[in-house]
Amino acid sequence: MVKVRKKVNEMEPYVPGKSIKEIAEKYGLREEDIVKLGSNENPLGPSPAAVRAMEEELESVNRYPESGLQDLRETVADYSGVDAEQVIIGGDGADEIIEVLGKTFMDPGCEFVVPMPSYMYYEYTLQSHDARPAYAVWNVEENRLELDSVLESLSDSTRLVFLCTPNNPTGGLIDKEDIRAVLESTDALVVVDEAYFEFAGVNNVDLLPEYENLFIMRTFSKVMGLAGMRIGYGLGSPALIEYMHRVKPVFSLTRLSHAAALATLNDREYIRRSAEYSIKSREFLYRELKKFDNIRVFRSYANYLLLDIRDTGKRASELAEELLKRGVIVRDCTSFKGLDEYWIRVSVGTLREDRKFLEVLAEIVG
Amino acid sequence: MVKVRKKVNEMEPYVPGKSIKEIAEKYGLREEDIVKLGSNENPLGPSPAAVRAMEEELESVNRYPESGLQDLRETVADYSGVDAEQVIIGGDGADEIIEVLGKTFMDPGCEFVVPMPSYMYYEYTLQSHDARPAYAVWNVEENRLELDSVLESLSDSTRLVFLCTPNNPTGGLIDKEDIRAVLESTDALVVVDEAYFEFAGVNNVDLLPEYENLFIMRTFSKVMGLAGMRIGYGLGSPALIEYMHRVKPVFSLTRLSHAAALATLNDREYIRRSAEYSIKSREFLYRELKKFDNIRVFRSYANYLLLDIRDTGKRASELAEELLKRGVIVRDCTSFKGLDEYWIRVSVGTLREDRKFLEVLAEIVG
């Protein structure tokens, strides 16, 4: 066998998730009946304007995408309240942005700080850069960042600090003053992941002019309804964005993703309505889940809710499978570092999907 | 400013290409009149089956893509004559495959061998891995690989060897016996880039069972007519493919790219017809270009032709701009290492596009 890198040799083999088709076959379900509450997607579907824009572009997919994406950078800048030169577009959702951050900042042996539990893809991506994680603490009970744990995790080797707000999978927000405190305590780049900010109604763009070590990361996969088209973006200082472009894949955004992203940003009414709907759905789901006496549900500012299910006597893997048998996909959180095997994350769906989830859940643990 | 990696600091800033819209505005052209012979795309457009498959999937783009892509791996395997476990899919064309190869094999200071001139993206991608290029020689005059130069470039630090056949931008083929000789001279992975193999009618899949250090890389961007959807694939030993999946981005292939790739592979008649058409167009263009007494044209097995234009007295950048003013995009090859400033690569278009190119060229240099 050819010699792969030591790090790759040590890594776990990748186990792909089951497709909807495989799930339907395994449990004897119809694909269209399966309720998907596992991935924090927009349950209303994409913007009709995005669908039309892609439709008009279908015959041109034999041509390479544009490399500069200037129009999209300008439109994102306008939406976000920054200048176009402060914007970088990711062609694999925000995941590509994380990879580009790794290429820009991570030498072997350097460290990144990430609270537990938080989004797992930071570590998944950076481990192949031979970077070392330094774990801080997200206090799940109080659903807040332990600021001191972040400050204590900083070292001379720290190159990146990840702060996810609202935090995935807990749904809590990070105080702006805490973000400020981290920014002022390090020369490392502080990456504030605002994938879900539209559901919280607050963001941290106002800090960008003050701190050149701040980078804000966002996605079209949540409220924008385009998870399947893999579009993300980042906001930072023009100098930082210029460095990142040196190592970014040049053509990674598909032609149709480009068209869909532009059309969605120009459909502000869709974005507003989507956020409003998911917030309403979240509050409904929260109230109803509160009624289960063997489930603890946490306040969330995002489009999902974290559930502590240990009092049901079931492990998350068991409960998730029982839900799946009945056609509802939720996220078993066992693989999140910092959570044990008794946590479930459920995305908010349409009100009808929420009700189906609640009914099925009541059948199993009620 | 936050501290970026030394390598990134040394790299050149990225200069994006102009969009078609910008070109049209600059030269006062209509976008639909511009003839694109710069990127080796399929001039016939995508498969109608691919267009239909994407159309059916448009409303589902709010959902994440599948991660396993088992159906696509099986269909690629069937097309290529291998098993599904020998297939990896790239979500940013073959460019993502190159990045994954870098992550799988390249530690700082390791080397990769690449002939000059050849596809520039190998080096563009691997430089950010702190890998060192060792340059071999493509003999442009005889349009063949200098095998000895490859063998002499091998060292104990070599991890990857890139052999592009047909070679971009020269169009020549590498003899199977030469590929064999390289495979037998090294433990490094030999990456045979067959992006254009359908236009040559030959490939090297038959060597896979014999050599575990062989990897074949291909794309949906050429004869498959899907450059805008960013799909590539690689073929190798099951063990190698398993390693590569450990570091591959999980969701990088868009839902629509997935649908389009499957539909195109199932439309074998489209693939056959596309290859046949581009070969006919190439031979037409070759014969006509032969008639220019101040241009040398080289035999090609791909869907482009390399032209030596020094006897016109113009540099490639000048000629490319004069063509552009008249609505024809070709590739100025000055940035290809191993070529000087007097080379142009022209993709074969529809016969009508070929004629427009020939007419315009005659106006300029005839």
XYZ file of C-alpha atoms in Angstrom:
732
model
C 0.000 0.000 0.000
C 1.177 3.521 -0.742
C 2.167 5.526 2.305
C -0.501 7.898 3.563
C 0.143 10.602 6.162
C 0.497 9.437 9.759
C -2.472 11.569 10.778
C -4.706 9.993 8.138
C -3.654 6.553 9.255
C -4.768 7.381 12.804
C -8.135 8.810 11.807
C -11.374 6.873 12.015
C -12.814 5.523 8.783
C -15.688 7.676 7.571
C -19.168 6.175 7.930
C -21.640 7.879 5.588
C -25.199 8.576 6.729
C -28.047 6.570 5.245
C -29.885 8.104 2.320
C -33.621 8.803 2.599
C -34.151 6.018 0.098
C -32.234 3.529 2.259
C -34.154 4.631 5.370
C -37.479 4.258 3.564
C -36.554 0.785 2.374
C -35.233 -0.337 5.741
C -38.345 0.702 7.682
C -40.966 0.160 4.988
C -41.836 3.856 4.739
C -42.746 6.035 1.788
C -40.018 8.606 1.134
C -42.527 11.451 0.986
C -43.900 10.588 4.438
C -40.563 10.928 6.206
C -40.336 14.034 8.403
C -36.807 15.454 8.417
C -36.012 17.170 11.696
C -32.360 16.171 11.831
C -30.416 18.869 9.978
C -31.847 22.306 10.867
C -33.047 23.007 7.353
C -35.724 25.516 6.312
C -38.947 23.437 6.312
C -40.730 25.782 3.894
C -38.527 24.881 0.918
C -36.351 27.242 -1.117
C -37.402 30.713 -2.233
C -39.548 30.550 -5.396
C -37.252 33.235 -6.797
C -34.267 30.917 -6.270
C -36.073 28.065 -8.022
C -36.828 30.320 -10.994
C -33.255 31.625 -11.140
C -31.851 28.081 -11.214
C -34.388 27.041 -13.834
C -33.220 29.820 -16.146
C -29.613 28.676 -15.770
C -30.099 24.920 -16.316
C -29.073 24.896 -19.975
C -25.806 26.700 -19.188
C -24.330 24.202 -16.756
C -21.863 23.002 -19.420
C -19.998 26.274 -18.719
C -17.632 26.781 -15.780
C -18.859 29.007 -12.945
C -17.553 32.539 -12.561
C -14.465 32.711 -10.357
C -14.773 36.228 -8.955
C -18.416 36.190 -7.802
C -18.299 39.968 -7.516
C -22.066 40.403 -7.822
C -22.709 37.878 -5.062
C -20.069 39.444 -2.817
C -21.755 42.819 -3.291
C -25.201 41.441 -2.542
C -23.990 39.628 0.579
C -22.231 42.823 1.663
C -25.444 44.786 1.281
C -27.415 42.163 3.242
C -24.801 42.081 6.006
C -23.970 45.769 6.274
C -20.300 45.565 5.209
C -18.259 46.278 2.042
C -17.817 43.713 -0.751
C -14.078 43.468 -0.075
C -14.954 42.187 3.420
C -16.813 39.179 1.974
C -15.613 35.694 0.997
C -17.992 33.127 -0.504
C -17.707 29.427 0.366
C -18.563 26.844 -2.289
C -19.306 24.008 0.134
C -21.411 25.929 2.613
C -19.568 27.321 5.589
C -17.627 24.031 5.680
C -15.375 25.261 2.874
C -14.786 28.467 4.832
C -13.547 26.385 7.780
C -11.205 24.531 5.446
C -9.912 27.820 4.027
C -9.376 29.114 7.582
C -7.348 25.973 8.246
C -5.220 26.560 5.156
C -4.722 30.210 6.036
C -3.795 29.801 9.707
C -2.948 26.255 10.732
C 0.589 24.928 10.805
C 1.113 21.456 12.301
C 0.995 21.640 16.085
C -0.937 24.909 16.227
C -4.051 25.017 18.350
C -7.658 26.038 17.945
C -10.109 26.649 20.770
C -13.586 25.204 20.586
C -16.166 24.923 23.355
C -17.884 21.593 23.997
C -20.536 20.885 22.951
C -20.504 22.840 19.710
C -20.520 22.250 15.939
C -18.343 19.192 15.307
C -17.164 20.058 11.805
C -14.568 22.572 13.063
C -12.577 19.754 14.577
C -13.357 17.274 11.803
C -11.867 19.675 9.268
C -8.907 20.945 11.262
C -7.679 17.569 12.490
C -6.387 16.801 9.003
C -4.263 19.972 9.286
C -2.515 18.337 12.274
C -3.958 21.115 14.448
C -4.651 20.477 18.135
C -8.029 21.247 19.718
C -8.097 23.048 23.067
C -11.527 22.459 24.555
C -13.434 25.158 26.370
C -16.793 24.650 28.067
C -20.340 25.417 27.062
C -22.446 25.215 30.213
C -25.400 23.207 28.990
C -27.486 23.506 32.159
C -27.410 27.301 31.984
C -27.058 27.272 28.189
C -24.218 29.786 28.123
C -20.543 29.951 27.255
C -18.124 29.629 30.179
C -16.062 32.658 29.225
C -13.254 31.822 31.650
C -12.810 28.405 30.088
C -12.175 30.076 26.732
C -9.714 32.557 28.163
C -7.869 29.769 29.969
C -7.648 27.727 26.773
C -5.787 30.454 24.908
C -2.050 29.964 24.435
C 0.770 31.244 22.237
C -0.051 28.419 19.835
C -3.698 29.431 19.423
C -4.496 30.438 15.866
C -8.294 30.136 15.738
C -11.084 30.402 18.340
C -14.549 29.176 17.382
C -17.583 30.755 19.011
C -20.920 29.524 17.666
C -23.876 31.810 18.478
C -26.618 30.654 18.663
C -24.646 27.585 19.660
C -25.225 24.274 17.866
C -26.652 22.012 19.357
C -27.679 23.851 22.522
C -29.378 26.927 21.040
C -27.973 29.438 23.530
C -26.499 32.815 22.618
C -23.082 34.239 23.491
C -23.145 37.709 25.038
C -21.542 40.377 22.913
C -19.468 41.427 25.909
C -18.059 37.896 26.152
C -17.119 37.962 22.469
C -15.426 41.302 23.073
C -13.537 39.846 26.029
C -12.192 36.995 23.865
C -11.266 39.368 21.026
C -9.284 41.511 23.444
C -7.498 38.556 25.044
C -5.835 37.118 21.959
C -4.144 37.904 18.642
C -5.650 34.727 17.204
C -8.554 34.956 14.798
C -11.887 34.714 16.592
C -14.405 32.987 14.343
C -17.956 33.818 15.320
C -20.233 31.284 13.657
C -23.561 32.967 13.004
C -25.154 30.184 10.948
C -28.419 30.681 12.845
C -28.354 34.414 13.589
C -31.534 35.201 11.663
C -33.525 33.120 14.175
C -32.029 35.095 17.060
C -32.456 38.566 15.641
C -29.033 39.666 16.841
C -25.568 39.544 15.321
C -22.034 40.844 15.813
C -21.266 42.696 12.593
C -21.022 45.932 14.594
C -17.798 44.592 16.151
C -16.018 44.197 12.783
C -14.765 47.810 12.510
C -13.326 47.563 16.014
C -11.479 44.220 15.840
C -9.308 43.072 12.967
C -9.082 39.606 14.554
C -12.830 39.040 14.189
C -14.255 36.845 11.438
C -17.968 36.127 11.102
C -19.075 32.957 9.354
C -22.541 32.327 7.932
C -24.432 29.998 5.634
C -27.219 29.750 3.059
C -28.146 26.321 4.464
C -30.499 27.449 7.222
C -33.015 30.296 6.888
C -31.993 30.808 3.229
C -33.344 27.357 2.332
C -30.372 26.266 0.201
C -28.624 23.515 2.202
C -28.513 21.320 -0.899
C -26.641 23.952 -2.913
C -23.691 24.360 -0.496
C -23.166 28.100 -0.106
C -21.543 29.858 2.813
C -19.896 33.199 3.424
C -17.531 34.922 5.765
C -17.046 38.535 6.815
C -13.731 39.967 7.940
C -11.155 42.661 7.343
C -10.230 43.261 3.681
C -6.644 42.139 4.407
C -7.833 38.854 5.917
C -10.256 38.210 3.063
C -7.443 38.804 0.560
C -5.232 36.223 2.303
C -8.044 33.688 2.402
C -8.670 34.069 -1.332
C -5.071 32.960 -1.985
C -5.869 29.438 -0.794
C -9.562 29.175 -1.618
C -10.697 26.737 -4.322
C -11.345 28.887 -7.371
C -14.463 27.391 -8.958
C -16.143 25.573 -6.075
C -19.484 27.378 -6.191
C -21.713 25.822 -8.850
C -23.407 28.029 -11.447
C -26.809 27.125 -10.035
C -25.726 27.832 -6.444
C -24.520 31.255 -7.559
C -27.865 32.015 -9.214
C -29.880 30.673 -6.268
C -27.903 32.626 -3.678
C -28.347 35.929 -5.523
C -32.067 35.372 -6.021
C -32.646 34.417 -2.384
C -30.845 37.479 -1.044
C -32.979 39.619 -3.311
C -36.117 37.962 -1.908
C -35.974 39.636 1.519
C -39.632 38.887 2.132
C -38.906 35.125 1.891
C -36.062 35.416 4.387
C -38.184 37.438 6.807
C -41.139 35.084 6.515
C -38.931 31.987 6.900
C -37.312 33.298 10.067
C -40.668 34.336 11.505
C -42.208 30.953 10.715
C -39.399 28.936 12.268
C -39.450 31.104 15.388
C -43.211 30.541 15.740
C -42.727 26.819 15.164
C -39.884 26.738 17.711
C -41.977 28.406 20.403
C -44.864 26.012 19.722
C -42.576 23.009 19.944
C -40.970 24.356 23.111
C -44.328 24.804 24.877
C -45.519 21.349 23.846
C -42.272 19.612 24.813
C -42.428 21.287 28.229
C -45.527 19.133 28.880
C -43.489 15.892 28.759
C -42.473 15.179 32.343
C -39.608 12.861 31.363
C -37.998 15.243 28.882
C -36.099 18.435 29.593
C -36.127 21.021 26.834
C -33.784 24.017 26.652
C -34.558 27.556 25.490
C -33.201 28.100 21.991
C -32.505 31.109 19.794
C -32.020 28.958 16.698
C -34.252 26.649 14.611
C -33.738 23.561 16.763
C -34.229 22.459 20.349
C -31.958 20.363 22.540
C -33.667 17.682 24.620
C -32.325 15.812 27.632
C -34.113 12.463 27.471
C -32.392 10.475 30.231
C -35.564 10.285 32.332
C -37.286 8.323 29.589
C -34.878 5.481 30.372
C -33.843 5.378 26.730
C -30.562 6.248 25.130
C -30.609 8.813 22.304
C -29.637 6.155 19.767
C -32.617 4.027 20.816
C -35.090 6.898 20.827
C -33.823 8.172 17.482
C -34.273 4.750 15.955
C -37.788 4.355 17.368
C -38.688 7.753 15.929
C -37.125 6.768 12.631
C -39.211 3.592 12.446
C -42.243 5.858 12.670
C -40.926 8.181 9.995
C -39.303 11.019 11.966
C -35.608 11.846 11.687
C -34.003 13.683 14.622
C -30.342 14.122 15.567
C -28.867 11.727 18.118
C -26.258 13.976 19.805
C -24.041 11.205 21.188
C -21.255 12.127 18.776
C -21.110 15.716 20.100
C -18.130 15.993 22.422
C -19.329 17.258 25.801
C -22.692 15.492 25.658
C -23.351 11.959 26.871
C -25.654 9.424 25.223
C -28.921 10.977 26.408
C -29.370 14.012 24.195
C -31.493 14.625 21.116
C -31.573 17.679 18.866
C -34.819 18.285 17.007
C -35.117 20.857 14.220
C -38.286 22.880 14.023
C -40.424 21.836 11.075
C -43.691 23.006 9.661
C -46.409 23.053 12.342
C -47.796 19.878 10.801
C -44.390 18.188 11.018
C -44.003 19.409 14.609
C -47.361 17.814 15.502
C -46.410 14.517 13.879
C -43.151 14.514 15.854
C -45.000 15.275 19.110
C -47.570 12.522 18.483
C -44.953 9.940 17.651
C -42.823 11.005 20.614
C -45.840 10.656 22.927
C -46.436 7.131 21.602
C -42.880 6.175 22.505
C -42.205 7.953 25.818
C -45.585 9.412 26.861
C -3.185 41.991 11.569
C -3.684 38.405 12.692
C -0.810 36.090 11.854
C -1.348 33.972 8.743
C 0.880 31.040 7.780
C 4.279 31.897 6.356
C 3.416 30.077 3.128
C 0.218 32.088 2.669
C 2.128 35.305 3.234
C 4.527 34.353 0.418
C 1.822 33.406 -2.058
C 0.613 35.709 -4.822
C -2.724 37.443 -4.319
C -5.450 35.739 -6.308
C -6.714 37.629 -9.370
C -10.163 36.404 -10.414
C -11.034 36.059 -14.090
C -13.479 38.499 -15.658
C -17.103 37.409 -15.840
C -18.796 37.152 -19.227
C -20.874 40.160 -18.225
C -17.756 42.220 -17.514
C -16.176 41.151 -20.812
C -19.340 42.050 -22.709
C -19.456 45.481 -21.094
C -15.769 46.181 -21.595
C -15.782 45.378 -25.322
C -19.338 46.438 -26.156
C -20.444 42.903 -27.042
C -23.707 41.064 -26.468
C -23.223 38.226 -23.962
C -24.950 35.722 -26.238
C -22.576 36.510 -29.101
C -19.427 35.658 -27.175
C -17.814 32.399 -28.321
C -16.213 30.567 -25.382
C -13.214 28.539 -26.500
C -11.153 29.070 -23.368
C -12.106 26.297 -20.939
C -12.473 23.017 -22.862
C -16.186 22.698 -22.163
C -18.718 20.627 -24.097
C -20.074 23.080 -26.713
C -23.324 21.133 -27.166
C -24.668 21.967 -23.691
C -25.627 19.514 -20.963
C -27.527 16.274 -21.530
C -31.294 16.925 -21.751
C -31.676 14.085 -19.246
C -29.455 15.985 -16.802
C -31.507 19.145 -17.265
C -34.716 17.220 -16.546
C -33.211 15.500 -13.494
C -32.144 18.837 -12.012
C -35.528 20.369 -12.790
C -37.262 17.641 -10.799
C -35.000 18.286 -7.829
C -35.263 22.104 -7.709
C -37.881 22.260 -4.960
C -35.793 20.027 -2.675
C -32.679 22.157 -2.479
C -33.566 23.231 1.065
C -32.434 19.715 2.077
C -28.790 18.707 2.575
C -27.248 16.448 -0.066
C -26.702 12.767 0.613
C -23.288 12.071 2.125
C -22.659 8.526 0.909
C -23.496 8.928 -2.804
C -23.644 5.157 -3.111
C -25.841 5.208 -6.215
C -23.492 7.581 -8.001
C -20.436 5.569 -6.982
C -22.085 2.466 -8.433
C -23.005 4.198 -11.674
C -19.495 5.632 -12.087
C -18.078 2.173 -11.359
C -20.255 0.645 -14.046
C -19.231 3.345 -16.564
C -15.548 2.907 -15.721
C -15.353 -0.867 -15.390
C -14.413 -1.037 -11.696
C -16.192 -1.755 -8.375
C -18.048 0.930 -6.398
C -15.575 0.661 -3.521
C -12.860 1.798 -5.951
C -14.656 5.103 -6.606
C -14.478 8.466 -4.840
C -16.641 11.411 -5.941
C -15.311 14.979 -5.869
C -17.691 17.820 -5.060
C -15.644 20.546 -6.753
C -14.807 18.729 -9.949
C -11.480 16.922 -9.984
C -10.042 19.946 -8.155
C -11.480 18.650 -4.870
C -9.887 15.274 -5.586
C -6.480 16.981 -5.885
C -7.091 18.700 -2.544
C -8.062 15.369 -0.945
C -4.903 13.781 -2.385
C -2.926 16.587 -0.768
C -4.598 15.967 2.584
C -4.037 12.229 2.315
C -0.378 12.274 1.266
C 1.351 15.596 1.718
C 3.341 16.488 4.813
C 5.309 19.750 4.747
C 8.485 19.315 2.699
C 7.242 16.309 0.755
C 7.492 16.420 -3.008
C 5.228 15.885 -5.969
C 6.350 15.376 -9.549
C 4.638 17.237 -12.333
C 5.765 17.634 -15.956
C 5.865 21.087 -17.529
C 3.723 22.196 -19.220
C 0.709 20.487 -17.673
C -2.449 21.324 -15.717
C -1.533 24.135 -13.317
C -4.067 23.390 -10.595
C -1.990 20.481 -9.170
C 0.647 22.924 -8.045
C -1.833 25.680 -7.138
C -3.540 23.298 -4.728
C -0.516 21.538 -3.288
C 1.558 24.654 -2.629
C -0.693 25.508 0.311
C 0.221 22.088 1.765
C 3.850 23.284 1.858
C 4.665 20.557 -0.668
C 7.565 21.008 -3.103
C 7.142 20.557 -6.854
C 9.759 18.543 -8.752
C 9.407 19.434 -12.414
C 9.671 16.861 -15.156
C 9.514 17.647 -18.869
C 6.794 17.401 -21.458
C 8.464 17.609 -24.851
C 6.187 20.067 -26.628
C 7.840 19.776 -30.048
C 7.260 16.019 -30.158
C 4.171 16.283 -27.903
C 5.233 13.455 -25.630
C 6.315 12.906 -22.051
C 10.071 12.734 -21.436
C 9.904 9.546 -19.387
C 13.484 9.874 -18.150
C 12.780 13.311 -16.739
C 10.007 11.823 -14.599
C 12.170 8.955 -13.378
C 14.977 11.360 -12.531
C 12.592 13.590 -10.564
C 11.593 10.788 -8.203
C 13.122 10.864 -4.718
C 12.492 9.400 -1.275
C 10.334 12.464 -0.558
C 8.040 11.948 -3.554
C 4.468 11.294 -2.520
C 2.517 12.056 -5.691
C 3.312 11.944 -9.414
C 0.916 13.649 -11.828
C 0.603 12.345 -15.376
C -2.049 14.058 -17.461
C -3.110 12.108 -20.554
C -4.195 13.572 -22.911
C -1.974 16.298 -21.534
C -3.408 19.755 -20.889
C -2.570 22.061 -22.706
C -0.570 20.154 -25.331
C -3.079 17.428 -26.230
C -0.550 14.590 -26.484
C -1.006 11.118 -24.983
C 1.280 9.244 -22.597
C 2.160 5.702 -23.681
C 0.800 3.019 -21.396
C 4.278 1.530 -21.240
C 5.628 4.816 -19.904
C 2.922 4.901 -17.211
C 3.892 1.352 -16.306
C 7.535 2.357 -16.076
C 6.688 5.157 -13.632
C 4.431 2.895 -11.552
C 7.237 0.370 -11.230
C 9.861 2.966 -10.306
C 8.213 4.408 -7.208
C 6.124 3.660 -4.137
C 4.519 7.085 -4.470
C 0.982 7.369 -5.757
C 0.884 7.893 -9.520
C -2.086 10.064 -10.412
C -3.118 9.610 -14.017
C -5.383 12.518 -14.943
C -7.804 11.288 -17.596
C -10.036 14.379 -17.708
C -10.089 14.152 -21.504
C -9.877 10.387 -22.087
C -13.223 10.153 -23.902
C -11.800 12.277 -26.725
C -8.827 9.934 -27.060
C -10.677 6.636 -26.965
C -8.064 5.043 -24.708
C -7.629 4.856 -20.942
C -5.585 3.114 -18.247
C -8.200 1.406 -16.088
C -6.763 -1.972 -17.111
C -3.656 -1.140 -15.044
C -5.599 -0.738 -11.780
C -5.651 -4.436 -10.807
C -1.898 -4.603 -11.345
C -0.721 -1.507 -9.441
C -1.950 -0.443 -6.040
C -0.066 2.831 -6.406
C -2.176 3.885 -9.389
C -4.976 6.428 -9.070
C -7.023 7.628 -12.045
C -8.689 11.025 -11.884
C -11.566 12.170 -14.089
C -14.208 14.870 -14.372
C -17.776 15.623 -15.425
C -16.626 19.037 -16.697
C -15.577 18.011 -20.202
C -17.458 15.515 -22.391
C -20.155 15.140 -19.686
C -21.174 18.789 -20.147
C -21.391 19.665 -16.435
C -18.462 22.034 -15.767
C -20.803 24.411 -13.938
C -21.916 21.717 -11.482
C -18.411 20.792 -10.203
C -18.277 17.000 -10.233
C -15.164 14.843 -10.448
C -14.227 11.300 -9.586
C -11.251 9.128 -8.849
C -10.549 5.419 -9.235
C -8.111 3.513 -7.065
C -7.643 0.580 -4.733
C -10.401 0.144 -2.110
C -7.851 0.771 0.669
C -6.738 4.048 -0.889
C -10.325 5.182 -1.480
C -11.141 4.431 2.165
C -8.224 6.594 3.351
C -9.234 9.438 1.074
C -12.800 9.390 2.403
C -11.430 10.103 5.905
C -10.387 13.610 4.859
C -12.894 14.365 2.121
C -15.492 17.116 2.696
C -18.702 15.271 3.550
C -21.441 17.237 1.785
C -19.579 19.040 -0.982
C -21.562 17.670 -3.931
C -24.769 19.679 -4.374
C -28.119 17.881 -4.667
C -28.491 19.096 -8.235
C -24.959 18.018 -9.180
C -25.733 14.556 -7.827
C -28.917 14.313 -9.900
C -27.226 15.682 -13.025
C -24.253 13.325 -12.784
C -26.457 10.251 -12.467
C -28.685 11.284 -15.360
C -25.735 12.050 -17.634
C -24.055 8.710 -16.989
C -27.335 7.004 -17.808
C -27.507 8.928 -21.103
C -24.686 7.041 -22.836
C -25.887 8.160 -26.243
C -25.285 11.810 -25.231
C -21.757 10.995 -24.087
C -20.977 9.089 -27.278
C -22.412 11.794 -29.502
C -20.617 14.561 -27.585
C -17.244 12.832 -27.902
C -17.811 12.127 -31.582
C -18.841 15.718 -32.273
C -15.862 17.259 -30.497
C -13.468 14.912 -32.297
C -14.971 15.895 -35.653
C -14.773 19.557 -34.698
C -11.161 19.125 -33.537
C -10.094 17.542 -36.820
C -11.841 20.291 -38.795
C -10.129 22.985 -36.736
C -6.767 21.223 -37.059
C -6.993 21.067 -40.860
C -8.048 24.687 -41.138
C -5.374 25.942 -38.728
C -2.747 24.087 -40.729
C -3.448 26.521 -43.550
C -2.147 29.494 -41.548
C 1.523 29.815 -42.451
C 2.402 31.835 -39.338
C 0.765 29.457 -36.829
C 1.961 26.027 -35.786
C -0.750 23.677 -34.569
C -0.112 20.433 -32.688
C -1.926 17.107 -33.004
C -4.309 16.655 -30.090
C -6.213 13.751 -28.578
C -8.382 16.027 -26.441
C -10.997 18.735 -27.133
C -8.512 21.584 -27.573
C -5.544 22.481 -29.730
C -2.271 24.123 -28.761
C -1.017 26.829 -31.100
C 2.465 28.311 -31.374
C 1.835 31.856 -32.582
C 5.328 33.411 -32.408
C 5.564 33.823 -36.180
C 2.593 36.177 -36.119
C 4.815 38.624 -34.241
C 2.218 38.883 -31.512
C 2.366 37.735 -27.918
C -0.389 35.398 -26.688
C -1.759 38.089 -24.380
C -2.084 40.482 -27.338
C -3.651 37.943 -29.659
C -6.049 36.754 -26.948
C -7.170 40.313 -26.330
C -7.644 41.020 -30.036
C -9.757 37.873 -30.310
C -11.693 38.900 -27.207
C -12.483 42.314 -28.687
C -14.094 40.427 -31.569
C -16.041 38.147 -29.213
C -13.878 35.008 -29.049
C -12.381 33.749 -25.778
C -9.270 31.529 -26.013
C -6.682 30.599 -23.406
C -3.469 32.593 -23.272
C -0.990 29.946 -22.045
C 1.641 32.316 -20.673
C 0.849 31.231 -17.095
C 1.618 27.564 -17.883
C 5.067 26.766 -16.542
C 7.206 25.408 -19.382
C 5.635 27.586 -22.087
C 6.769 31.064 -23.039
C 4.528 33.986 -23.978
C 3.715 32.766 -27.500
C 1.205 29.966 -26.962
C -2.573 29.852 -27.250
C -4.912 26.990 -26.395
C -8.203 26.916 -28.253
C -11.056 24.609 -27.266
C -13.048 22.990 -30.023
C -16.529 24.491 -30.278
C -19.510 23.829 -32.461
C -18.563 23.926 -36.142
C -20.181 27.363 -36.313
C -18.093 28.601 -33.406
C -14.968 27.090 -34.989
C -15.682 29.017 -38.193
C -16.197 32.270 -36.336
C -12.873 31.738 -34.554
C -11.095 30.990 -37.855
C -12.582 34.042 -39.535
C -11.660 36.349 -36.705
C -8.187 34.846 -36.476
C -7.674 35.383 -40.212
C -8.663 39.044 -39.816
C -6.009 39.471 -37.156
C -3.053 37.401 -38.395
C -4.032 36.232 -41.905
